[in-house]
PDB file of C-alpha atoms and ligand atoms in Angstrom:
ATOM      1  CA  UNK A 135      82.489  91.318 100.616  1.00 96.00           C
ATOM      2  CA  UNK A 136      86.180  91.246  99.746  1.00 98.00           C
ATOM      3  CA  UNK A 137      88.428  92.315 102.664  1.00 98.00           C
ATOM      4  CA  UNK A 138      85.760  91.323 105.217  1.00 98.00           C
ATOM      5  CA  UNK A 139      86.995  88.220 106.988  1.00 98.00           C
ATOM      6  CA  UNK A 140      84.087  88.124 109.472  1.00 98.00           C
ATOM      7  CA  UNK A 141      81.450  87.830 106.734  1.00 98.00           C
ATOM      8  CA  UNK A 142      83.417  85.021 105.092  1.00 98.00           C
ATOM      9  CA  UNK A 143      83.746  83.251 108.428  1.00 98.00           C
ATOM     10  CA  UNK A 144      80.029  83.564 109.075  1.00 98.00           C
ATOM     11  CA  UNK A 145      79.128  82.358 105.552  1.00 98.00           C
ATOM     12  CA  UNK A 146      81.421  79.351 105.804  1.00 97.00           C
ATOM     13  CA  UNK A 147      80.359  78.410 109.322  1.00 97.00           C
ATOM     14  CA  UNK A 148      76.642  78.721 108.652  1.00 97.00           C
ATOM     15  CA  UNK A 149      77.002  76.606 105.487  1.00 97.00           C
ATOM     16  CA  UNK A 150      79.396  74.050 106.887  1.00 95.00           C
ATOM     17  CA  UNK A 151      79.793  71.027 104.637  1.00 93.00           C
ATOM     18  CA  UNK A 152      77.987  72.786 101.761  1.00 96.00           C
ATOM     19  CA  UNK A 153      80.751  74.988 100.347  1.00 96.00           C
ATOM     20  CA  UNK A 154      82.934  73.334  97.684  1.00 95.00           C
ATOM     21  CA  UNK A 155      85.706  75.971  97.364  1.00 97.00           C
ATOM     22  CA  UNK A 156      86.329  79.608  98.167  1.00 98.00           C
ATOM     23  CA  UNK A 157      87.475  81.319  94.982  1.00 98.00           C
ATOM     24  CA  UNK A 158      88.656  84.909  94.786  1.00 98.00           C
ATOM     25  CA  UNK A 159      90.868  87.278  92.884  1.00 98.00           C
ATOM     26  CA  UNK A 160      93.721  87.879  95.348  1.00 98.00           C
ATOM     27  CA  UNK A 161      93.711  91.509  94.190  1.00 98.00           C
ATOM     28  CA  UNK A 162      90.294  92.688  92.969  1.00 98.00           C
ATOM     29  CA  UNK A 163      91.199  94.035  89.541  1.00 98.00           C
ATOM     30  CA  UNK A 164      87.702  93.388  88.239  1.00 97.00           C
ATOM     31  CA  UNK A 165      86.477  96.173  90.518  1.00 97.00           C
ATOM     32  CA  UNK A 166      89.297  98.517  89.523  1.00 98.00           C
ATOM     33  CA  UNK A 167      92.336  97.871  91.699  1.00 98.00           C
ATOM     34  CA  UNK A 168      91.407  96.833  95.234  1.00 98.00           C
ATOM     35  CA  UNK A 169      94.283  95.567  97.342  1.00 98.00           C
ATOM     36  CA  UNK A 170      93.891  93.096 100.181  1.00 98.00           C
ATOM     37  CA  UNK A 171      94.084  94.836 103.550  1.00 98.00           C
ATOM     38  CA  UNK A 172      96.953  93.732 105.741  1.00 96.00           C
ATOM     39  CA  UNK A 173      96.585  90.069 106.652  1.00 97.00           C
ATOM     40  CA  UNK A 174      93.305  89.467 104.764  1.00 98.00           C
ATOM     41  CA  UNK A 175      94.557  86.780 102.385  1.00 98.00           C
ATOM     42  CA  UNK A 176      96.432  85.047 105.202  1.00 98.00           C
ATOM     43  CA  UNK A 177      93.212  85.033 107.257  1.00 98.00           C
ATOM     44  CA  UNK A 178      91.255  83.599 104.303  1.00 98.00           C
ATOM     45  CA  UNK A 179      93.858  80.845 104.058  1.00 98.00           C
ATOM     46  CA  UNK A 180      93.777  80.134 107.793  1.00 98.00           C
ATOM     47  CA  UNK A 181      89.992  80.004 107.891  1.00 98.00           C
ATOM     48  CA  UNK A 182      89.575  77.797 104.809  1.00 98.00           C
ATOM     49  CA  UNK A 183      92.257  75.408 106.087  1.00 98.00           C
ATOM     50  CA  UNK A 184      90.566  75.223 109.481  1.00 97.00           C
ATOM     51  CA  UNK A 185      87.169  74.490 107.907  1.00 97.00           C
ATOM     52  CA  UNK A 186      88.656  72.166 105.293  1.00 96.00           C
ATOM     53  CA  UNK A 187      87.400  74.203 102.307  1.00 98.00           C
ATOM     54  CA  UNK A 188      89.775  74.347  99.312  1.00 98.00           C
ATOM     55  CA  UNK A 189      91.039  77.833  98.489  1.00 98.00           C
ATOM     56  CA  UNK A 190      91.305  78.908  94.838  1.00 98.00           C
ATOM     57  CA  UNK A 191      93.039  82.071  93.663  1.00 98.00           C
ATOM     58  CA  UNK A 192      91.946  83.391  90.280  1.00 98.00           C
ATOM     59  CA  UNK A 193      95.382  84.590  89.186  1.00 98.00           C
ATOM     60  CA  UNK A 194      94.387  85.322  85.602  1.00 98.00           C
ATOM     61  CA  UNK A 195      95.436  88.967  86.118  1.00 98.00           C
ATOM     62  CA  UNK A 196      97.921  88.692  89.002  1.00 98.00           C
ATOM     63  CA  UNK A 197      99.725  85.574  87.792  1.00 98.00           C
ATOM     64  CA  UNK A 198     103.361  86.139  86.752  1.00 97.00           C
ATOM     65  CA  UNK A 199     102.810  89.890  87.082  1.00 97.00           C
ATOM     66  CA  UNK A 200     102.958  90.550  90.841  1.00 97.00           C
ATOM     67  CA  UNK A 201     105.932  88.214  91.043  1.00 98.00           C
ATOM     68  CA  UNK A 202     107.217  85.254  89.027  1.00 98.00           C
ATOM     69  CA  UNK A 203     105.128  83.120  91.422  1.00 97.00           C
ATOM     70  CA  UNK A 204     102.139  85.469  91.229  1.00 98.00           C
ATOM     71  CA  UNK A 205     100.042  86.529  94.206  1.00 98.00           C
ATOM     72  CA  UNK A 206     100.891  83.361  96.107  1.00 98.00           C
ATOM     73  CA  UNK A 207     104.556  84.322  96.132  1.00 98.00           C
ATOM     74  CA  UNK A 208     103.896  88.020  96.638  1.00 98.00           C
ATOM     75  CA  UNK A 209     101.560  87.572  99.628  1.00 98.00           C
ATOM     76  CA  UNK A 210     103.125  84.351 100.957  1.00 98.00           C
ATOM     77  CA  UNK A 211      99.818  82.484 100.798  1.00 98.00           C
ATOM     78  CA  UNK A 212      99.600  78.993  99.387  1.00 98.00           C
ATOM     79  CA  UNK A 213      96.359  77.966  97.705  1.00 98.00           C
ATOM     80  CA  UNK A 214      94.907  74.543  96.926  1.00 98.00           C
ATOM     81  CA  UNK A 215      94.252  75.510  93.300  1.00 98.00           C
ATOM     82  CA  UNK A 216      95.190  78.561  91.219  1.00 98.00           C
ATOM     83  CA  UNK A 217      94.196  79.507  87.684  1.00 98.00           C
ATOM     84  CA  UNK A 218      96.336  81.430  85.235  1.00 98.00           C
ATOM     85  CA  UNK A 219      95.970  83.000  81.780  1.00 97.00           C
ATOM     86  CA  UNK A 220      96.873  86.356  80.233  1.00 97.00           C
ATOM     87  CA  UNK A 221     100.582  86.978  81.091  1.00 97.00           C
ATOM     88  CA  UNK A 222     101.262  83.252  80.843  1.00 98.00           C
ATOM     89  CA  UNK A 223     101.098  83.440  77.043  1.00 97.00           C
ATOM     90  CA  UNK A 224     101.891  87.141  76.542  1.00 96.00           C
ATOM     91  CA  UNK A 225      98.962  87.450  74.130  1.00 95.00           C
ATOM     92  CA  UNK A 226      98.807  83.860  72.939  1.00 97.00           C
ATOM     93  CA  UNK A 227      95.716  81.908  74.037  1.00 96.00           C
ATOM     94  CA  UNK A 228      96.604  79.658  76.952  1.00 96.00           C
ATOM     95  CA  UNK A 229      95.405  79.087  80.487  1.00 96.00           C
ATOM     96  CA  UNK A 230      96.460  76.786  83.286  1.00 95.00           C
ATOM     97  CA  UNK A 231      94.873  75.249  86.352  1.00 95.00           C
ATOM     98  CA  UNK A 232      97.457  74.240  88.913  1.00 96.00           C
ATOM     99  CA  UNK A 233      97.264  72.903  92.421  1.00 97.00           C
ATOM    100  CA  UNK A 234      96.990  69.951  94.744  1.00 97.00           C
ATOM    101  CA  UNK A 235      97.496  66.621  93.057  1.00 95.00           C
ATOM    102  CA  UNK A 236      94.678  64.912  94.946  1.00 95.00           C
ATOM    103  CA  UNK A 237      92.206  67.484  93.563  1.00 95.00           C
ATOM    104  CA  UNK A 238      93.603  67.777  90.023  1.00 94.00           C
ATOM    105  CA  UNK A 239      93.848  64.012  89.611  1.00 93.00           C
ATOM    106  CA  UNK A 240      90.025  63.920  89.721  1.00 93.00           C
ATOM    107  CA  UNK A 241      90.050  65.308  86.163  1.00 91.00           C
ATOM    108  CA  UNK A 242      93.132  63.421  84.932  1.00 87.00           C
ATOM    109  CA  UNK A 243      92.494  60.851  82.189  1.00 84.00           C
ATOM    110  CA  UNK A 244      90.524  58.071  83.820  1.00 84.00           C
ATOM    111  CA  UNK A 245      89.549  60.339  86.747  1.00 86.00           C
ATOM    112  CA  UNK A 246      86.015  60.906  88.011  1.00 91.00           C
ATOM    113  CA  UNK A 247      85.543  64.218  86.141  1.00 91.00           C
ATOM    114  CA  UNK A 248      85.848  64.235  82.351  1.00 87.00           C
ATOM    115  CA  UNK A 249      87.918  67.066  80.918  1.00 84.00           C
ATOM    116  CA  UNK A 250      88.949  67.745  77.346  1.00 84.00           C
ATOM    117  CA  UNK A 251      89.368  70.532  74.816  1.00 87.00           C
ATOM    118  CA  UNK A 252      90.239  70.979  71.160  1.00 90.00           C
ATOM    119  CA  UNK A 253      93.119  73.339  71.905  1.00 88.00           C
ATOM    120  CA  UNK A 254      94.503  71.670  75.012  1.00 89.00           C
ATOM    121  CA  UNK A 255      98.248  71.367  74.634  1.00 90.00           C
ATOM    122  CA  UNK A 256      98.293  73.649  71.566  1.00 96.00           C
ATOM    123  CA  UNK A 257     101.912  73.676  70.436  1.00 97.00           C
ATOM    124  CA  UNK A 258     102.124  77.331  69.408  1.00 98.00           C
ATOM    125  CA  UNK A 259     100.612  78.563  72.672  1.00 98.00           C
ATOM    126  CA  UNK A 260     102.885  76.282  74.663  1.00 98.00           C
ATOM    127  CA  UNK A 261     105.953  77.557  72.799  1.00 98.00           C
ATOM    128  CA  UNK A 262     104.833  81.140  73.503  1.00 98.00           C
ATOM    129  CA  UNK A 263     104.279  80.348  77.190  1.00 98.00           C
ATOM    130  CA  UNK A 264     107.665  78.672  77.398  1.00 98.00           C
ATOM    131  CA  UNK A 265     109.416  81.747  76.003  1.00 98.00           C
ATOM    132  CA  UNK A 266     107.314  84.096  78.145  1.00 98.00           C
ATOM    133  CA  UNK A 267     107.981  82.233  81.375  1.00 98.00           C
ATOM    134  CA  UNK A 268     111.687  82.298  80.669  1.00 98.00           C
ATOM    135  CA  UNK A 269     111.560  86.077  80.226  1.00 97.00           C
ATOM    136  CA  UNK A 270     109.524  86.498  83.432  1.00 98.00           C
ATOM    137  CA  UNK A 271     111.483  84.085  85.611  1.00 98.00           C
ATOM    138  CA  UNK A 272     114.038  86.396  87.221  1.00 98.00           C
ATOM    139  CA  UNK A 273     111.536  89.039  88.362  1.00 98.00           C
ATOM    140  CA  UNK A 274     113.192  91.974  86.567  1.00 98.00           C
ATOM    141  CA  UNK A 275     110.160  92.722  84.399  1.00 98.00           C
ATOM    142  CA  UNK A 276     107.858  92.527  87.425  1.00 98.00           C
ATOM    143  CA  UNK A 277     110.099  95.009  89.270  1.00 98.00           C
ATOM    144  CA  UNK A 278     109.977  97.367  86.294  1.00 98.00           C
ATOM    145  CA  UNK A 279     106.170  97.148  86.106  1.00 98.00           C
ATOM    146  CA  UNK A 280     105.829  97.676  89.854  1.00 98.00           C
ATOM    147  CA  UNK A 281     108.132 100.712  89.781  1.00 98.00           C
ATOM    148  CA  UNK A 282     106.188 102.240  86.899  1.00 98.00           C
ATOM    149  CA  UNK A 283     102.896 101.763  88.753  1.00 98.00           C
ATOM    150  CA  UNK A 284     104.354 103.355  91.891  1.00 98.00           C
ATOM    151  CA  UNK A 285     105.569 106.288  89.796  1.00 98.00           C
ATOM    152  CA  UNK A 286     102.116 106.798  88.260  1.00 98.00           C
ATOM    153  CA  UNK A 287     100.462 106.616  91.698  1.00 98.00           C
ATOM    154  CA  UNK A 288     102.946 109.130  93.131  1.00 98.00           C
ATOM    155  CA  UNK A 289     102.761 111.594  90.229  1.00 98.00           C
ATOM    156  CA  UNK A 290      98.967 111.518  90.057  1.00 98.00           C
ATOM    157  CA  UNK A 291      98.760 111.991  93.845  1.00 98.00           C
ATOM    158  CA  UNK A 292     101.018 115.059  93.599  1.00 98.00           C
ATOM    159  CA  UNK A 293      98.962 116.505  90.727  1.00 97.00           C
ATOM    160  CA  UNK A 294      95.676 115.892  92.578  1.00 97.00           C
ATOM    161  CA  UNK A 295      97.055 117.540  95.726  1.00 97.00           C
ATOM    162  CA  UNK A 296      98.247 120.566  93.783  1.00 97.00           C
ATOM    163  CA  UNK A 297      94.923 120.902  91.960  1.00 96.00           C
ATOM    164  CA  UNK A 298      92.920 120.033  95.118  1.00 96.00           C
ATOM    165  CA  UNK A 299      90.923 117.234  93.563  1.00 96.00           C
ATOM    166  CA  UNK A 300      89.760 114.257  95.628  1.00 96.00           C
ATOM    167  CA  UNK A 301      91.071 111.127  93.984  1.00 96.00           C
ATOM    168  CA  UNK A 302      93.085 108.044  94.786  1.00 97.00           C
ATOM    169  CA  UNK A 303      95.107 105.898  92.466  1.00 98.00           C
ATOM    170  CA  UNK A 304      95.288 102.341  93.729  1.00 98.00           C
ATOM    171  CA  UNK A 305      97.495  99.711  92.217  1.00 98.00           C
ATOM    172  CA  UNK A 306     100.016  96.967  92.607  1.00 98.00           C
ATOM    173  CA  UNK A 307     102.363  95.164  90.265  1.00 96.00           C
ATOM    174  CA  UNK A 308     101.691  96.551  86.797  1.00 96.00           C
ATOM    175  CA  UNK A 309      98.017  97.432  87.292  1.00 98.00           C
ATOM    176  CA  UNK A 310      96.268 100.501  88.634  1.00 98.00           C
ATOM    177  CA  UNK A 311      93.020 102.424  88.636  1.00 98.00           C
ATOM    178  CA  UNK A 312      92.056 106.010  89.423  1.00 98.00           C
ATOM    179  CA  UNK A 313      89.078 106.380  91.779  1.00 98.00           C
ATOM    180  CA  UNK A 314      87.416 109.730  92.395  1.00 97.00           C
ATOM    181  CA  UNK A 315      86.981 109.400  96.154  1.00 96.00           C
ATOM    182  CA  UNK A 316      88.735 110.646  99.274  1.00 91.00           C
ATOM    183  CA  UNK A 317      89.211 107.301 101.001  1.00 94.00           C
ATOM    184  CA  UNK A 318      90.713 103.940 100.264  1.00 96.00           C
ATOM    185  CA  UNK A 319      88.465 101.660  98.182  1.00 98.00           C
ATOM    186  CA  UNK A 320      88.354  98.253  99.894  1.00 98.00           C
ATOM    187  CA  UNK A 321      85.516  96.348  98.237  1.00 98.00           C
ATOM    188  CA  UNK A 322      83.162  96.334  95.282  1.00 97.00           C
ATOM    189  CA  UNK A 323      80.468  98.439  96.942  1.00 97.00           C
ATOM    190  CA  UNK A 324      82.948 101.161  97.829  1.00 97.00           C
ATOM    191  CA  UNK A 325      84.255 101.047  94.246  1.00 97.00           C
ATOM    192  CA  UNK A 326      80.707 101.290  92.912  1.00 96.00           C
ATOM    193  CA  UNK A 327      80.124 104.356  95.102  1.00 95.00           C
ATOM    194  CA  UNK A 328      82.897 106.545  93.681  1.00 96.00           C
ATOM    195  CA  UNK A 329      82.174 109.651  91.627  1.00 96.00           C
ATOM    196  CA  UNK A 330      81.491 108.162  88.194  1.00 96.00           C
ATOM    197  CA  UNK A 331      80.769 111.504  86.508  1.00 97.00           C
ATOM    198  CA  UNK A 332      84.240 112.782  87.402  1.00 97.00           C
ATOM    199  CA  UNK A 333      85.797 109.610  86.009  1.00 97.00           C
ATOM    200  CA  UNK A 334      83.818 109.988  82.759  1.00 97.00           C
ATOM    201  CA  UNK A 335      85.042 113.587  82.427  1.00 97.00           C
ATOM    202  CA  UNK A 336      88.634 112.415  82.893  1.00 98.00           C
ATOM    203  CA  UNK A 337      88.160 109.612  80.389  1.00 97.00           C
ATOM    204  CA  UNK A 338      86.702 112.010  77.789  1.00 97.00           C
ATOM    205  CA  UNK A 339      89.448 114.620  78.207  1.00 97.00           C
ATOM    206  CA  UNK A 340      92.227 112.035  78.080  1.00 97.00           C
ATOM    207  CA  UNK A 341      90.796 110.598  74.884  1.00 97.00           C
ATOM    208  CA  UNK A 342      91.082 114.063  73.329  1.00 96.00           C
ATOM    209  CA  UNK A 343      94.759 114.019  74.349  1.00 95.00           C
ATOM    210  CA  UNK A 344      95.247 110.653  72.656  1.00 96.00           C
ATOM    211  CA  UNK A 345      95.278 108.647  75.903  1.00 96.00           C
ATOM    212  CA  UNK A 346      92.692 105.904  76.084  1.00 96.00           C
ATOM    213  CA  UNK A 347      91.262 105.082  79.516  1.00 97.00           C
ATOM    214  CA  UNK A 348      88.664 102.357  79.814  1.00 96.00           C
ATOM    215  CA  UNK A 349      85.199 103.974  79.986  1.00 96.00           C
ATOM    216  CA  UNK A 350      84.182 101.720  82.900  1.00 96.00           C
ATOM    217  CA  UNK A 351      85.333 103.287  86.210  1.00 96.00           C
ATOM    218  CA  UNK A 352      85.519  99.782  87.713  1.00 96.00           C
ATOM    219  CA  UNK A 353      88.011  98.613  85.129  1.00 96.00           C
ATOM    220  CA  UNK A 354      91.768  98.862  85.622  1.00 97.00           C
ATOM    221  CA  UNK A 355      94.768  99.871  83.549  1.00 98.00           C
ATOM    222  CA  UNK A 356      98.179  98.388  83.179  1.00 96.00           C
ATOM    223  CA  UNK A 357     101.704  99.140  82.122  1.00 97.00           C
ATOM    224  CA  UNK A 358     103.796  96.786  80.041  1.00 96.00           C
ATOM    225  CA  UNK A 359     107.497  96.114  79.784  1.00 95.00           C
ATOM    226  CA  UNK A 360     107.495  98.208  76.593  1.00 96.00           C
ATOM    227  CA  UNK A 361     106.290 101.386  78.300  1.00 97.00           C
ATOM    228  CA  UNK A 362     108.840 104.102  78.933  1.00 97.00           C
ATOM    229  CA  UNK A 363     109.200 106.999  81.346  1.00 97.00           C
ATOM    230  CA  UNK A 364     108.067 109.275  78.505  1.00 97.00           C
ATOM    231  CA  UNK A 365     104.812 107.303  78.248  1.00 97.00           C
ATOM    232  CA  UNK A 366     104.191 107.801  81.967  1.00 98.00           C
ATOM    233  CA  UNK A 367     104.979 111.509  81.676  1.00 98.00           C
ATOM    234  CA  UNK A 368     102.529 111.849  78.800  1.00 97.00           C
ATOM    235  CA  UNK A 369      99.817 110.077  80.786  1.00 98.00           C
ATOM    236  CA  UNK A 370     100.317 112.162  83.905  1.00 98.00           C
ATOM    237  CA  UNK A 371     100.598 115.417  81.923  1.00 97.00           C
ATOM    238  CA  UNK A 372      97.228 114.691  80.332  1.00 98.00           C
ATOM    239  CA  UNK A 373      95.714 113.862  83.735  1.00 98.00           C
ATOM    240  CA  UNK A 374      97.207 117.023  85.256  1.00 97.00           C
ATOM    241  CA  UNK A 375      95.819 119.165  82.420  1.00 97.00           C
ATOM    242  CA  UNK A 376      92.365 117.729  83.096  1.00 98.00           C
ATOM    243  CA  UNK A 377      92.603 118.173  86.876  1.00 97.00           C
ATOM    244  CA  UNK A 378      93.672 121.787  86.430  1.00 96.00           C
ATOM    245  CA  UNK A 379      90.293 122.659  84.930  1.00 93.00           C
ATOM    246  CA  UNK A 380      88.299 120.432  87.312  1.00 88.00           C
ATOM    247  CA  UNK A 381      86.182 122.647  89.575  1.00 81.00           C
TER     248      UNK A 381
HETATM  249  C1  LIG B 421      90.373  87.687  86.971  1.00 57.97           C
HETATM  250  C2  LIG B 421      89.881  87.045  85.705  1.00 57.97           C
HETATM  251  N1  LIG B 421      89.568  85.748  85.709  1.00 57.97           N
HETATM  252  C3  LIG B 421      89.165  85.108  84.599  1.00 57.97           C
HETATM  253  C4  LIG B 421      89.034  85.774  83.402  1.00 57.97           C
HETATM  254  C5  LIG B 421      88.568  85.027  82.207  1.00 57.97           C
HETATM  255  O1  LIG B 421      89.658  84.565  81.539  1.00 57.97           O
HETATM  256  P1  LIG B 421      89.479  84.004  80.049  1.00 57.97           P
HETATM  257  O2  LIG B 421      89.097  85.191  79.226  1.00 57.97           O
HETATM  258  O3  LIG B 421      90.822  83.471  79.702  1.00 57.97           O
HETATM  259  O4  LIG B 421      88.409  82.983  80.103  1.00 57.97           O
HETATM  260  C6  LIG B 421      89.337  87.136  83.335  1.00 57.97           C
HETATM  261  C7  LIG B 421      89.226  87.844  82.057  1.00 57.97           C
HETATM  262  O5  LIG B 421      89.501  88.990  81.915  1.00 57.97           O
HETATM  263  C8  LIG B 421      89.780  87.780  84.511  1.00 57.97           C
HETATM  264  O6  LIG B 421      90.082  89.091  84.514  1.00 57.97           O
END
């Protein structure tokens, strides 16, 4: 499980020589919004280095959003390979695999692993990525997204306390998710164990208020640079209205 360094250590040690890479989302946004516990990613790096297993971060969601240098910069952990998409093109289709030259050169022209694609190097996507990366380079947008997420977390926490409803909003950078539970969600199984019926009720009521939450409680939500304080107020007002009538 994510956030469990002992189980990773055991799996790697008992399969020594058999594991090609360790690949993980540095923040588990595909189970909602599960943050690494203090030191977890550093421990994963230390362990994989010690056992000579390449470490890959799937930064498709975290890349360029947590920081201009993604999760690697944010958590001060350097990977062997990282993959990017989404924010890289700001809506235009593009992805990137970056990392150690000795690994990537295996798939370079003439390398041992063939690699090709019709849209590789697509000019329009590259122009979009170029413009996007310029806009994201100084970190101001990331700071804005992070502040908005913190505001949502804080306001929803206050509303839940006032209305005495057990929930937690977890998030980082521009992404967050609301879990109906009374303790921190640290891995997929804990996320899967939250109160799904309460989430569905919230989702239904918010839809009636014109706010669309994803119907899957293990999905996550995000703010964009275009969102305003008024948007956040509208979201939290709708959540508060729902919590007020929650038994
Ligand atoms: C963390 C993560 N990795 C990879 C992917 C797949 O990316 P793509 O749709 O560009 O293949 C997604 C898609 O949502 C994702 O969330």
